[in-house]
XYZ file of N, CA, C and O in Angstrom:
508
model
N -83.699 11.205 68.049
C -84.982 11.685 67.086
C -85.314 12.803 67.136
O -85.417 13.576 68.643
N -85.637 14.070 66.471
C -85.823 15.502 66.674
C -86.834 15.653 65.575
O -87.280 15.274 64.817
N -88.111 16.057 66.293
C -89.253 16.854 65.362
C -89.009 17.939 65.319
O -88.710 19.092 66.336
N -89.159 18.534 63.889
C -89.092 19.936 63.624
C -90.543 20.342 63.028
O -91.055 19.901 62.207
N -90.750 21.626 63.578
C -92.494 22.488 62.770
C -91.917 23.849 62.700
O -91.950 24.437 63.575
N -92.300 24.345 61.670
C -91.982 25.384 60.972
C -92.883 26.161 61.305
O -94.241 25.757 61.296
N -93.105 27.494 61.618
C -94.379 28.298 61.422
C -93.813 29.741 61.036
O -92.495 29.710 60.721
N -94.857 30.620 60.718
C -94.177 31.967 60.244
C -94.448 32.255 58.625
O -94.307 33.679 58.786
N -94.838 31.522 57.923
C -95.362 31.755 56.495
C -95.909 32.564 56.334
O -97.151 32.789 57.050
N -96.458 33.129 55.166
C -97.925 33.901 54.903
C -97.512 34.511 53.743
O -96.301 34.167 52.739
N -98.415 35.887 53.285
C -98.199 36.063 51.832
C -97.854 37.607 52.739
O -98.808 38.134 53.501
N -97.069 38.276 51.778
C -96.699 39.445 52.036
C -96.021 40.141 50.611
O -95.545 39.520 49.638
N -96.170 41.219 50.488
C -95.670 42.260 49.445
C -94.255 42.401 49.187
O -93.508 42.438 50.321
N -93.521 42.827 48.046
C -92.406 42.641 47.778
C -92.053 43.791 48.744
O -92.473 45.189 48.674
N -90.866 43.861 49.164
C -90.121 44.477 50.181
C -90.228 44.603 51.440
O -90.071 45.277 52.150
N -91.638 43.516 51.883
C -91.675 43.434 53.269
C -91.162 42.450 53.801
O -89.890 42.161 53.416
N -91.254 41.988 55.414
C -90.364 41.170 56.037
C -91.426 40.179 56.508
O -92.625 40.202 57.105
N -90.645 39.159 57.210
C -91.544 37.971 57.250
C -90.062 37.246 58.701
O -89.338 37.247 58.479
N -90.551 36.830 59.480
C -89.789 35.944 60.097
C -90.578 34.506 60.049
O -91.654 34.187 61.436
N -89.532 33.628 60.273
C -89.867 32.197 60.024
C -89.334 31.473 61.384
O -88.293 31.783 61.919
N -90.084 30.772 62.063
C -89.569 29.850 63.231
C -89.701 28.493 62.780
O -90.417 27.900 62.366
N -88.733 27.784 63.480
C -88.596 26.293 63.748
C -88.670 25.699 65.269
O -87.276 25.722 65.900
N -89.406 25.070 65.680
C -89.187 24.835 66.973
C -89.022 23.180 66.743
O -89.467 22.222 66.159
N -88.362 22.939 67.899
C -87.484 21.453 67.640
C -88.197 20.921 69.090
O -87.934 21.540 69.965
N -88.052 19.638 69.329
C -88.378 18.789 70.281
C -87.738 17.589 69.885
O -87.241 17.139 68.897
N -87.268 16.673 71.042
C -86.826 15.579 71.020
C -85.697 15.519 71.668
O -85.334 16.507 72.594
N -84.289 15.151 70.727
C -82.915 15.077 71.325
C -82.595 16.505 71.589
O -83.224 17.491 71.067
N -81.525 16.553 72.255
C -81.060 17.714 72.261
C -80.632 19.046 71.208
O -79.801 18.616 70.404
N -81.632 19.967 71.191
C -81.305 21.127 70.157
C -79.948 21.501 69.926
O -79.566 21.809 68.838
N -79.499 21.991 71.005
C -78.084 22.589 71.195
C -76.993 21.589 70.691
O -76.082 22.173 70.223
N -77.124 20.782 69.929
C -76.053 19.774 69.594
C -76.083 19.660 68.142
O -75.362 19.249 67.794
N -77.253 20.151 67.632
C -77.121 20.308 66.294
C -76.971 21.354 65.678
O -77.496 22.185 65.861
N -76.125 21.189 64.477
C -76.221 22.580 63.217
C -77.785 22.570 62.221
O -78.308 21.594 62.212
N -77.970 23.511 62.368
C -79.372 23.849 61.551
C -79.344 24.474 60.497
O -78.166 25.443 60.029
N -80.405 24.188 59.343
C -80.265 24.941 57.874
C -81.494 25.191 57.481
O -82.669 24.661 58.273
N -81.750 25.999 57.155
C -83.261 26.666 56.214
C -82.825 26.233 54.576
O -82.032 26.462 54.108
N -84.066 25.509 53.975
C -83.848 25.452 52.540
C -85.055 25.958 52.009
O -86.161 25.990 53.035
N -85.344 25.695 50.915
C -86.694 26.350 49.924
C -86.681 25.662 48.968
O -85.502 25.376 48.216
N -87.976 25.530 48.441
C -88.475 24.762 47.035
C -89.361 25.385 46.699
O -90.615 25.491 46.996
N -89.204 26.014 45.698
C -90.404 26.687 44.656
C -91.070 25.603 43.776
O -90.386 24.397 43.556
N -92.107 25.970 43.263
C -92.522 25.423 42.497
C -92.157 24.775 41.105
O -91.556 25.419 40.438
N -92.188 23.380 41.009
C -91.391 22.810 39.908
C -89.700 22.939 39.904
O -89.036 22.565 39.131
N -89.398 23.057 41.137
C -87.662 23.449 41.306
C -87.138 22.487 42.236
O -87.957 22.441 43.109
N -85.906 22.344 42.225
C -85.483 21.684 43.349
C -85.352 22.546 44.828
O -85.266 23.455 44.703
N -85.106 21.660 45.827
C -85.041 22.473 46.874
C -83.361 22.635 47.053
O -82.775 21.964 46.848
N -83.426 23.580 47.837
C -82.349 24.805 47.522
C -81.586 24.989 49.116
O -82.526 25.589 49.827
N -80.432 25.509 48.906
C -80.059 25.977 50.317
C -80.428 27.499 50.376
O -80.353 28.227 49.628
N -80.475 27.866 51.823
C -80.799 29.290 52.194
C -80.005 29.659 53.041
O -79.073 30.960 52.869
N -79.737 28.781 54.441
C -78.884 29.223 55.379
C -78.780 28.509 56.195
O -79.456 27.405 56.523
N -77.731 28.559 57.002
C -77.303 27.293 57.952
C -76.527 28.137 59.149
O -76.094 28.982 59.387
N -76.406 27.307 60.050
C -76.006 28.123 61.684
C -75.488 26.731 62.521
O -76.044 25.549 62.454
N -74.462 27.076 63.060
C -73.778 25.918 63.831
C -74.538 25.888 65.123
O -75.701 26.764 65.289
N -73.948 25.087 66.151
C -74.516 24.617 67.269
C -74.719 25.783 68.005
O -76.001 26.089 68.857
N -73.800 26.490 68.396
C -73.710 27.653 69.339
C -74.499 28.999 68.437
O -74.694 30.148 69.211
N -74.383 28.992 67.711
C -75.045 30.126 66.513
C -73.958 31.414 66.189
O -74.004 32.418 65.774
N -72.476 30.755 66.529
C -71.196 31.699 66.368
C -71.087 31.560 64.970
O -70.282 32.419 64.798
N -71.381 30.568 63.964
C -70.940 30.819 62.892
C -72.339 30.441 62.076
O -73.122 29.642 62.049
N -72.506 31.096 60.710
C -73.597 31.044 59.838
C -73.100 31.413 58.403
O -71.986 32.119 57.969
N -74.063 31.182 57.625
C -73.624 30.654 56.246
C -75.168 31.287 55.350
O -75.958 30.850 55.751
N -75.062 31.794 54.117
C -75.807 32.306 53.597
C -75.722 31.939 52.003
O -74.314 31.806 51.351
N -77.164 31.448 51.408
C -76.842 31.931 50.021
C -76.777 33.022 49.706
O -77.413 33.920 49.836
N -75.914 33.206 48.297
C -75.857 34.647 47.889
C -76.804 34.947 47.647
O -77.024 36.456 47.639
N -77.728 34.633 47.183
C -79.455 35.100 46.565
C -79.767 35.973 47.923
O -80.604 36.788 47.939
N -79.719 35.581 48.975
C -80.371 36.236 50.155
C -79.250 36.752 51.150
O -79.552 37.054 52.083
N -78.099 36.860 51.130
C -77.109 37.459 51.888
C -77.563 39.007 52.052
O -77.530 39.862 51.069
N -77.516 39.413 53.015
C -77.514 40.714 53.525
C -79.202 40.876 53.413
O -79.515 41.933 54.019
N -80.044 40.196 52.986
C -81.580 40.396 53.221
C -82.136 39.400 54.747
O -83.127 39.773 55.028
N -81.536 38.275 54.632
C -81.982 36.853 55.629
C -80.967 37.050 56.798
O -79.531 37.119 56.527
N -81.304 36.894 57.555
C -80.908 36.804 58.968
C -80.928 35.152 59.691
O -82.437 34.984 59.818
N -80.126 33.853 59.853
C -80.287 32.671 60.804
C -79.913 33.229 62.035
O -79.021 33.551 62.312
N -80.710 32.634 63.022
C -80.632 32.650 64.822
C -81.201 31.739 65.184
O -81.688 30.686 64.588
N -80.566 31.152 66.299
C -81.290 30.521 67.016
C -81.302 30.535 68.639
O -80.375 31.411 68.961
N -82.315 30.106 69.430
C -82.364 30.238 70.577
C -82.276 28.961 71.217
O -83.329 28.412 71.610
N -81.068 28.551 71.951
C -81.027 27.479 72.426
C -81.794 26.931 73.658
O -82.461 25.694 73.889
N -82.127 27.796 74.550
C -82.895 27.699 75.490
C -84.219 27.625 75.040
O -85.205 26.714 75.933
N -84.786 27.945 74.108
C -86.302 27.682 73.906
C -86.505 26.902 72.672
O -87.560 26.612 72.166
N -85.235 26.118 72.129
C -84.799 24.732 71.107
C -85.783 25.566 70.087
O -86.643 25.033 69.084
N -85.584 26.696 69.445
C -86.324 27.324 68.035
C -84.961 27.867 67.267
O -84.117 28.548 68.095
N -85.196 27.740 66.000
C -84.539 28.287 64.919
C -85.109 29.435 64.236
O -86.522 29.268 64.041
N -84.442 30.287 63.968
C -85.655 31.761 63.224
C -84.712 31.941 61.829
O -83.509 31.552 61.915
N -85.565 32.591 61.101
C -85.033 33.020 59.768
C -85.661 34.329 59.937
O -86.866 34.230 59.425
N -85.222 35.483 60.009
C -85.546 36.647 59.779
C -84.986 37.334 58.050
O -84.265 37.132 57.806
N -86.700 37.613 57.447
C -86.465 37.924 56.180
C -87.104 39.072 55.603
O -88.342 39.458 55.995
N -86.017 39.903 55.310
C -86.270 41.334 54.796
C -86.199 41.732 53.434
O -85.559 40.630 52.667
N -86.755 42.623 53.136
C -86.549 43.122 51.495
C -87.076 41.843 50.678
O -86.376 41.424 49.694
N -88.131 41.563 50.848
C -88.585 40.005 50.066
C -88.817 40.422 48.983
O -89.199 41.443 48.624
N -88.152 39.488 47.965
C -88.811 39.571 46.383
C -89.776 38.599 46.160
O -89.779 37.414 46.678
N -90.628 38.573 44.881
C -91.314 37.662 44.398
C -90.175 36.319 44.448
O -91.060 35.421 44.740
N -88.991 36.485 43.962
C -88.598 35.263 43.747
C -88.390 34.248 44.836
O -87.648 33.227 45.002
N -88.287 34.906 46.417
C -88.658 34.249 47.463
C -89.754 33.432 47.442
O -89.580 32.547 48.425
N -90.548 33.388 46.934
C -91.565 32.620 46.934
C -91.383 31.131 47.011
O -90.781 30.867 45.697
N -91.771 30.521 47.964
C -91.664 28.982 48.197
C -91.892 28.416 49.417
O -92.606 29.208 50.061
N -91.940 26.973 49.417
C -91.903 26.547 50.705
C -90.299 26.421 51.395
O -89.676 25.859 50.867
N -90.493 27.022 52.777
C -89.566 26.781 53.408
C -89.470 25.740 54.512
O -90.308 25.780 55.588
N -88.036 25.032 54.500
C -87.999 23.771 55.440
C -86.960 24.197 56.499
O -85.965 24.817 55.663
N -87.090 24.036 57.768
C -85.724 23.802 58.408
C -85.145 22.355 58.789
O -86.071 21.488 58.307
N -83.873 22.192 58.897
C -83.619 20.888 58.953
C -82.321 20.772 60.091
O -81.706 21.850 60.093
N -82.480 19.618 60.614
C -81.287 19.557 61.387
C -79.722 18.469 60.942
O -80.583 17.365 60.598
N -78.896 19.114 61.262
C -77.376 18.176 60.896
C -76.925 17.518 62.272
O -76.927 18.065 63.194
N -76.818 16.263 61.917
C -76.356 15.492 63.320
C -74.832 15.746 63.529
O -74.631 15.735 64.647
N -74.096 16.726 63.106
C -72.882 17.528 63.167
C -73.499 18.674 63.835
O -74.414 19.649 63.603
N -72.517 19.237 65.074
C -72.886 20.463 65.693
C -72.490 21.721 64.801
O -72.294 22.562 64.848
N -71.170 21.462 64.109
C -70.454 22.203 63.187
C -71.043 22.165 61.519
O -71.737 21.193 61.405
N -70.583 23.634 61.142
C -71.100 23.611 59.675
C -69.646 23.269 58.895
O -68.560 23.816 58.829
N -69.363 22.107 58.246
C -68.437 21.941 57.379
C -68.818 21.727 55.986
O -69.683 22.696 55.903
N -67.852 21.443 55.055
C -67.686 22.074 53.720
C -69.182 21.657 53.011
O -69.548 22.464 52.353
N -69.724 20.534 53.208
C -71.425 20.384 52.666
C -72.199 20.730 53.453
O -73.245 20.248 53.297
N -72.376 21.707 54.155
C -73.679 22.236 54.888
C -74.673 22.773 53.741
O -76.074 22.857 54.614
N -74.314 23.067 52.508
C -75.177 23.208 51.449
C -75.924 22.038 50.942
O -76.875 22.377 50.077
N -75.592 20.959 51.358
C -75.963 19.521 50.736
C -77.154 19.128 51.508
O -77.318 18.835 52.955
N -78.499 18.981 50.995
C -79.336 18.318 51.420
C -79.269 17.010 52.321
O -80.019 17.161 53.480
N -78.361 16.168 51.461
C -78.205 14.923 52.394
C -77.123 15.065 53.574
O -77.514 14.013 54.445
N -77.115 16.321 53.972
C -76.090 16.599 55.520
C -77.191 16.314 56.344
O -76.758 16.214 57.480
N -78.324 16.988 56.197
C -79.686 16.882 57.099
C -80.191 15.946 57.268
O -80.864 15.273 56.391
N -80.379 15.534 58.779
C -81.029 14.057 59.214
C -82.708 14.323 59.449
O -83.062 13.668 58.846
N -82.973 15.357 59.988
C -84.409 15.910 60.174
C -84.962 16.880 59.687
O -84.056 17.685 59.344
N -86.173 17.050 59.293
C -86.854 18.098 58.223
C -88.170 18.011 58.887
O -88.683 17.216 59.679
N -88.437 19.420 58.777
C -89.919 19.985 59.384
C -90.426 19.617 57.822
O -90.055 19.312 56.829
N -91.975 19.986 58.063
C -93.061 19.807 57.336
C -92.795 21.004 56.102
O -93.595 20.857 55.117
N -92.718 22.145 56.359
C -92.530 23.139 55.801
C -93.453 24.363 55.481
O -94.576 24.017 56.372
N -93.415 25.422 55.819
C -94.021 26.524 55.867
C -94.087 27.656 54.262
O -93.002 27.777 53.860
N -95.407 27.720 53.791
C -95.261 28.783 52.587
C -94.904 30.391 52.601
O -95.535 30.607 53.549
N -94.359 30.164 52.120
C -93.930 32.037 51.811
C -94.068 32.872 50.391
O -93.813 31.637 49.793
N -95.100 33.178 50.324
C -95.547 34.007 48.985
C -95.333 35.473 49.062
O -95.830 36.105 50.021
N -94.173 35.936 47.996
C -94.168 37.450 48.027
C -94.674 37.751 46.654
O -94.412 37.489 45.731
N -95.728 38.997 46.643
C -96.366 39.588 45.533
C -95.635 40.570 45.172
O -95.066 41.296 46.085
N -96.016 40.787 44.072
C -95.209 41.984 43.301
C -96.044 43.362 43.213
O -97.237 43.167 43.615
């Protein structure tokens, strides 16, 4: 069992930055690949970024590539998402999730790949 708690969301102007954190407790955090997803009002939850167990492999949605950076600190049991050059279309509830596999396989963008989820943190970008 892994418990995940996101923080760091808030209201920011377009062009600004935020850093989201996801604190993990329970079973060994470092054994899981991790992902960030987001859900805008009235829309489906979609993939944002993923990272393997060591942090050596990352992947991003095309919409955030070059603006967002996913990272992890296994010593602190924490996952991060640095978000720069934010746009109004980035407005959503952001969720972190843990994948029972340590590596990123072909279905890492699929919600069903992830076993544990946080409760989400709201990010609002004003124009």
